[in-house]
Amino acid sequence: GENVEQHPSTLSVQEGDSAVIKCTYSDSASNYFPWYKQELGKGPQLIIDIRSNVGEKKDQRIAVTLNKTAKHFSLHITETQPEDSAVYFCAASKDTGFQKLVFGTGTRLLVSP
Amino acid sequence: NAGVTQTPKFRILKIGQSMTLQCTQDMNHNYMYWYRQDPGMGLKLIYYSVGAGITDKGEVPNGYNVSRSTTEDFPLRLELAAPSQTSVYFCASSWGQGYSNQPQHFGDGTRLSIL
């Protein structure tokens, strides 16, 4: 089955810096890759997703890149702000019918003012 | 829209007790899911449902049961609670049809401790 590895487990940056979180997946048939942000005491919230027919997707300060050959995808946050502090999860699935997501183990991002 | 609503938010159980975690969604989503999240780990799929009356096992189904009698509700039942079931439980829902799938929406979780 699918296995998703996520690095780093913790990431500390100064406000205004960029942050990059990386994930690798094992199943070459996976073609849907969402990223979720989880704040303390809350459920995960989707922040961006990408499908395998594109290599990059941007939404304001957030971008995701996908390298299907190497089977890895990354989340990029530019101009970080203290409110970006949270736990971020990557996931992978086959986007055919039911979406059975396999999650990474999460990255705790701390943005210091 | 309330989205995905989970109750209770917190619960402490004794070993061997049973309980039902409630989940309801008001987005008319056909797919619903139950996950557990252990400290420092990602979410693991327990059970899922592709529509009313249809459920199937996920990655970690042992010790749990589900039912889906309506589109809106997807309760998770714990029988004979064990300490290994101490976790945070998340319910999610999404809409999908064939190759067209929308992202999953999550509730805020139920924090369950078994002592």
Short mmCIF file of N, CA and C in Angstrom, two decimals, chain A residues 3-111:
data_model
loop_
_atom_site.label_atom_id
_atom_site.label_comp_id
_atom_site.label_asym_id
_atom_site.label_seq_id
_atom_site.Cartn_x
_atom_site.Cartn_y
_atom_site.Cartn_z
N ASN A 3 2.68 4.63 1.19
CA ASN A 3 3.38 5.11 2.38
C ASN A 3 3.86 6.53 2.09
N VAL A 4 3.59 7.44 3.02
CA VAL A 4 3.97 8.85 2.84
C VAL A 4 4.91 9.25 3.96
N GLU A 5 6.09 9.76 3.59
CA GLU A 5 7.04 10.26 4.57
C GLU A 5 7.13 11.78 4.46
N GLN A 6 7.23 12.43 5.63
CA GLN A 6 7.19 13.88 5.68
C GLN A 6 8.35 14.40 6.51
N HIS A 7 9.00 15.47 6.00
CA HIS A 7 10.15 16.07 6.70
C HIS A 7 10.15 17.58 6.49
N PRO A 8 10.61 18.36 7.49
CA PRO A 8 11.05 17.90 8.81
C PRO A 8 9.87 17.71 9.75
N SER A 9 10.10 17.19 10.92
CA SER A 9 9.02 17.04 11.89
C SER A 9 8.74 18.36 12.61
N THR A 10 9.77 19.18 12.76
CA THR A 10 9.59 20.52 13.31
C THR A 10 10.39 21.51 12.48
N LEU A 11 9.87 22.74 12.40
CA LEU A 11 10.52 23.78 11.59
C LEU A 11 10.27 25.12 12.27
N SER A 12 11.35 25.80 12.61
CA SER A 12 11.25 27.12 13.23
C SER A 12 11.83 28.15 12.29
N VAL A 13 11.07 29.22 12.02
CA VAL A 13 11.52 30.29 11.13
C VAL A 13 11.19 31.63 11.76
N GLN A 14 11.85 32.66 11.27
CA GLN A 14 11.54 34.02 11.67
C GLN A 14 10.45 34.57 10.75
N GLU A 15 9.62 35.42 11.31
CA GLU A 15 8.57 36.06 10.52
C GLU A 15 9.17 36.70 9.27
N GLY A 16 8.52 36.44 8.14
CA GLY A 16 9.02 36.98 6.87
C GLY A 16 9.86 36.01 6.07
N ASP A 17 10.42 34.99 6.76
CA ASP A 17 11.19 33.97 6.05
C ASP A 17 10.26 33.04 5.28
N SER A 18 10.88 32.21 4.44
CA SER A 18 10.12 31.16 3.74
C SER A 18 10.24 29.84 4.49
N ALA A 19 9.25 28.99 4.32
CA ALA A 19 9.26 27.65 4.93
C ALA A 19 8.96 26.63 3.84
N VAL A 20 9.69 25.51 3.89
CA VAL A 20 9.49 24.44 2.92
C VAL A 20 9.32 23.11 3.66
N ILE A 21 8.28 22.38 3.34
CA ILE A 21 8.01 21.06 3.92
C ILE A 21 7.94 20.07 2.78
N LYS A 22 8.63 18.92 2.97
CA LYS A 22 8.74 17.96 1.88
C LYS A 22 8.10 16.62 2.22
N CYS A 23 7.49 16.01 1.21
CA CYS A 23 6.89 14.68 1.37
C CYS A 23 7.28 13.79 0.21
N THR A 24 7.48 12.51 0.52
CA THR A 24 7.68 11.52 -0.53
C THR A 24 6.61 10.45 -0.41
N TYR A 25 6.23 9.85 -1.53
CA TYR A 25 5.22 8.80 -1.52
C TYR A 25 5.74 7.59 -2.27
N SER A 26 5.13 6.45 -2.04
CA SER A 26 5.68 5.20 -2.57
C SER A 26 4.88 4.65 -3.76
N ASP A 27 3.58 4.93 -3.82
CA ASP A 27 2.74 4.33 -4.84
C ASP A 27 2.67 5.23 -6.08
N SER A 28 3.24 4.79 -7.18
CA SER A 28 3.28 5.61 -8.38
C SER A 28 1.88 5.86 -8.96
N ALA A 29 0.88 5.10 -8.51
CA ALA A 29 -0.49 5.30 -8.99
C ALA A 29 -1.19 6.46 -8.28
N SER A 30 -0.62 6.96 -7.18
CA SER A 30 -1.22 8.10 -6.48
C SER A 30 -1.20 9.32 -7.38
N ASN A 31 -2.30 10.06 -7.39
CA ASN A 31 -2.36 11.21 -8.29
C ASN A 31 -3.07 12.42 -7.68
N TYR A 32 -3.31 12.37 -6.39
CA TYR A 32 -3.95 13.52 -5.71
C TYR A 32 -3.20 13.77 -4.42
N PHE A 33 -2.76 15.04 -4.20
CA PHE A 33 -1.86 15.36 -3.09
C PHE A 33 -2.34 16.64 -2.39
N PRO A 34 -3.10 16.48 -1.32
CA PRO A 34 -3.56 17.67 -0.57
C PRO A 34 -2.62 17.99 0.58
N TRP A 35 -2.67 19.23 1.03
CA TRP A 35 -1.97 19.69 2.22
C TRP A 35 -3.01 20.26 3.20
N TYR A 36 -2.87 19.85 4.46
CA TYR A 36 -3.80 20.29 5.49
C TYR A 36 -3.04 21.04 6.59
N LYS A 37 -3.70 22.05 7.16
CA LYS A 37 -3.18 22.80 8.29
C LYS A 37 -4.04 22.48 9.50
N GLN A 38 -3.41 22.14 10.61
CA GLN A 38 -4.15 21.82 11.82
C GLN A 38 -3.72 22.73 12.95
N GLU A 39 -4.62 23.55 13.43
CA GLU A 39 -4.37 24.40 14.58
C GLU A 39 -4.75 23.67 15.85
N LEU A 40 -4.23 24.13 16.96
CA LEU A 40 -4.41 23.44 18.23
C LEU A 40 -5.89 23.28 18.56
N GLY A 41 -6.30 22.05 18.83
CA GLY A 41 -7.68 21.78 19.22
C GLY A 41 -8.68 21.78 18.07
N LYS A 42 -8.18 21.84 16.85
CA LYS A 42 -9.07 21.89 15.69
C LYS A 42 -8.81 20.71 14.76
N GLY A 43 -9.72 20.49 13.83
CA GLY A 43 -9.50 19.48 12.82
C GLY A 43 -8.66 20.03 11.68
N PRO A 44 -8.10 19.14 10.86
CA PRO A 44 -7.30 19.59 9.71
C PRO A 44 -8.15 20.39 8.74
N GLN A 45 -7.53 21.44 8.17
CA GLN A 45 -8.21 22.25 7.15
C GLN A 45 -7.37 22.22 5.89
N LEU A 46 -8.02 21.96 4.76
CA LEU A 46 -7.31 21.96 3.48
C LEU A 46 -6.80 23.36 3.16
N ILE A 47 -5.50 23.46 2.80
CA ILE A 47 -4.97 24.76 2.40
C ILE A 47 -4.63 24.81 0.91
N ILE A 48 -4.26 23.69 0.34
CA ILE A 48 -3.97 23.63 -1.09
C ILE A 48 -3.88 22.17 -1.48
N ASP A 49 -4.19 21.87 -2.73
CA ASP A 49 -4.02 20.51 -3.23
C ASP A 49 -3.55 20.56 -4.68
N ILE A 50 -3.02 19.44 -5.13
CA ILE A 50 -2.52 19.37 -6.49
C ILE A 50 -2.81 17.98 -7.06
N ARG A 51 -3.12 17.94 -8.32
CA ARG A 51 -3.31 16.67 -9.00
C ARG A 51 -2.15 16.44 -9.96
N SER A 52 -1.96 15.20 -10.35
CA SER A 52 -0.72 14.83 -11.02
C SER A 52 -0.61 15.36 -12.44
N ASN A 53 -1.63 16.00 -12.94
CA ASN A 53 -1.53 16.53 -14.29
C ASN A 53 -0.89 17.93 -14.32
N VAL A 54 -0.51 18.45 -13.14
CA VAL A 54 0.20 19.73 -13.07
C VAL A 54 1.43 19.57 -12.19
N GLY A 55 2.42 20.43 -12.39
CA GLY A 55 3.65 20.33 -11.61
C GLY A 55 3.73 21.34 -10.48
N GLU A 56 2.91 22.40 -10.54
CA GLU A 56 2.97 23.44 -9.52
C GLU A 56 1.63 24.14 -9.45
N LYS A 57 1.29 24.56 -8.23
CA LYS A 57 0.06 25.30 -8.02
C LYS A 57 0.31 26.35 -6.95
N LYS A 58 -0.18 27.57 -7.15
CA LYS A 58 0.03 28.65 -6.18
C LYS A 58 -1.29 29.23 -5.72
N ASP A 59 -1.30 29.68 -4.48
CA ASP A 59 -2.45 30.40 -3.93
C ASP A 59 -1.89 31.44 -2.96
N GLN A 60 -1.70 32.64 -3.42
CA GLN A 60 -1.15 33.74 -2.65
C GLN A 60 0.22 33.36 -2.11
N ARG A 61 0.38 33.22 -0.79
CA ARG A 61 1.73 32.95 -0.23
C ARG A 61 2.06 31.45 -0.18
N ILE A 62 1.15 30.64 -0.63
CA ILE A 62 1.33 29.19 -0.54
C ILE A 62 1.48 28.59 -1.94
N ALA A 63 2.41 27.66 -2.08
CA ALA A 63 2.58 26.96 -3.35
C ALA A 63 2.90 25.50 -3.07
N VAL A 64 2.52 24.64 -3.98
CA VAL A 64 2.87 23.23 -3.89
C VAL A 64 3.51 22.83 -5.22
N THR A 65 4.60 22.05 -5.13
CA THR A 65 5.25 21.53 -6.32
C THR A 65 5.22 20.01 -6.27
N LEU A 66 5.16 19.39 -7.43
CA LEU A 66 5.08 17.94 -7.54
C LEU A 66 6.08 17.43 -8.56
N ASN A 67 6.85 16.44 -8.15
CA ASN A 67 7.79 15.77 -9.05
C ASN A 67 7.38 14.30 -9.11
N LYS A 68 6.63 13.93 -10.14
CA LYS A 68 6.11 12.56 -10.24
C LYS A 68 7.21 11.54 -10.47
N THR A 69 8.24 11.94 -11.18
CA THR A 69 9.33 11.00 -11.45
C THR A 69 10.02 10.58 -10.16
N ALA A 70 10.29 11.57 -9.31
CA ALA A 70 10.96 11.31 -8.04
C ALA A 70 9.98 10.93 -6.94
N LYS A 71 8.69 11.04 -7.20
CA LYS A 71 7.64 10.75 -6.23
C LYS A 71 7.81 11.60 -4.97
N HIS A 72 7.94 12.90 -5.17
CA HIS A 72 7.90 13.78 -4.01
C HIS A 72 7.19 15.08 -4.34
N PHE A 73 6.64 15.69 -3.32
CA PHE A 73 5.93 16.95 -3.45
C PHE A 73 6.23 17.81 -2.23
N SER A 74 6.17 19.11 -2.41
CA SER A 74 6.61 20.04 -1.36
C SER A 74 5.62 21.19 -1.20
N LEU A 75 5.54 21.68 0.03
CA LEU A 75 4.74 22.87 0.35
C LEU A 75 5.69 24.02 0.60
N HIS A 76 5.43 25.14 -0.04
CA HIS A 76 6.25 26.34 0.13
C HIS A 76 5.37 27.46 0.67
N ILE A 77 5.79 28.05 1.79
CA ILE A 77 5.09 29.20 2.35
C ILE A 77 6.06 30.37 2.34
N THR A 78 5.71 31.44 1.66
CA THR A 78 6.58 32.62 1.62
C THR A 78 6.05 33.68 2.59
N GLU A 79 6.94 34.59 2.96
CA GLU A 79 6.59 35.71 3.85
C GLU A 79 5.79 35.21 5.06
N THR A 80 6.35 34.28 5.78
CA THR A 80 5.62 33.65 6.88
C THR A 80 5.20 34.67 7.93
N GLN A 81 4.05 34.36 8.55
CA GLN A 81 3.48 35.21 9.59
C GLN A 81 3.22 34.35 10.83
N PRO A 82 3.17 34.95 12.02
CA PRO A 82 2.92 34.15 13.23
C PRO A 82 1.67 33.29 13.13
N GLU A 83 0.66 33.73 12.43
CA GLU A 83 -0.57 32.94 12.31
C GLU A 83 -0.40 31.71 11.41
N ASP A 84 0.76 31.59 10.75
CA ASP A 84 1.05 30.37 9.99
C ASP A 84 1.50 29.25 10.93
N SER A 85 1.79 29.56 12.17
CA SER A 85 2.22 28.54 13.13
C SER A 85 1.10 27.51 13.33
N ALA A 86 1.42 26.25 13.08
CA ALA A 86 0.44 25.16 13.14
C ALA A 86 1.17 23.87 12.78
N VAL A 87 0.42 22.77 12.75
CA VAL A 87 0.95 21.50 12.24
C VAL A 87 0.41 21.30 10.83
N TYR A 88 1.30 20.97 9.92
CA TYR A 88 0.94 20.78 8.52
C TYR A 88 1.10 19.31 8.15
N PHE A 89 0.09 18.79 7.46
CA PHE A 89 0.11 17.39 7.01
C PHE A 89 0.02 17.32 5.50
N CYS A 90 0.83 16.46 4.91
CA CYS A 90 0.65 16.13 3.51
C CYS A 90 -0.09 14.80 3.43
N ALA A 91 -0.66 14.50 2.29
CA ALA A 91 -1.38 13.25 2.08
C ALA A 91 -1.33 12.89 0.61
N ALA A 92 -1.61 11.63 0.32
CA ALA A 92 -1.63 11.16 -1.06
C ALA A 92 -2.75 10.15 -1.23
N SER A 93 -3.31 10.11 -2.42
CA SER A 93 -4.32 9.09 -2.74
C SER A 93 -4.46 8.97 -4.25
N LYS A 94 -5.12 7.89 -4.64
CA LYS A 94 -5.56 7.78 -6.03
C LYS A 94 -6.88 8.55 -6.12
N ASP A 95 -6.98 9.44 -7.06
CA ASP A 95 -8.19 10.27 -7.16
C ASP A 95 -9.18 9.63 -8.11
N THR A 96 -9.50 8.37 -7.83
CA THR A 96 -10.46 7.65 -8.68
C THR A 96 -11.55 7.11 -7.78
N GLY A 97 -12.76 7.67 -7.89
CA GLY A 97 -13.83 7.22 -7.02
C GLY A 97 -13.54 7.65 -5.60
N PHE A 98 -13.57 6.73 -4.67
CA PHE A 98 -13.36 7.06 -3.27
C PHE A 98 -11.92 7.49 -3.02
N GLN A 99 -11.77 8.53 -2.17
CA GLN A 99 -10.47 9.16 -1.93
C GLN A 99 -9.89 8.63 -0.63
N LYS A 100 -9.08 7.58 -0.71
CA LYS A 100 -8.51 6.98 0.51
C LYS A 100 -7.16 7.63 0.79
N LEU A 101 -7.18 8.70 1.60
CA LEU A 101 -5.96 9.46 1.87
C LEU A 101 -5.03 8.71 2.80
N VAL A 102 -3.73 8.75 2.49
CA VAL A 102 -2.67 8.30 3.40
C VAL A 102 -1.89 9.54 3.80
N PHE A 103 -1.80 9.78 5.11
CA PHE A 103 -1.21 11.01 5.61
C PHE A 103 0.25 10.83 6.00
N GLY A 104 1.03 11.90 5.87
CA GLY A 104 2.34 11.97 6.49
C GLY A 104 2.19 12.20 7.99
N THR A 105 3.33 12.23 8.70
CA THR A 105 3.30 12.31 10.15
C THR A 105 3.25 13.74 10.67
N GLY A 106 3.27 14.72 9.79
CA GLY A 106 3.08 16.10 10.21
C GLY A 106 4.37 16.88 10.44
N THR A 107 4.29 18.19 10.23
CA THR A 107 5.40 19.12 10.51
C THR A 107 4.86 20.24 11.38
N ARG A 108 5.49 20.42 12.53
CA ARG A 108 5.10 21.53 13.41
C ARG A 108 5.90 22.75 12.99
N LEU A 109 5.21 23.76 12.47
CA LEU A 109 5.84 25.01 12.04
C LEU A 109 5.65 26.08 13.11
N LEU A 110 6.75 26.68 13.52
CA LEU A 110 6.70 27.78 14.48
C LEU A 110 7.29 29.02 13.83
N VAL A 111 6.50 30.08 13.73
CA VAL A 111 6.96 31.33 13.15
C VAL A 111 7.10 32.34 14.28
#
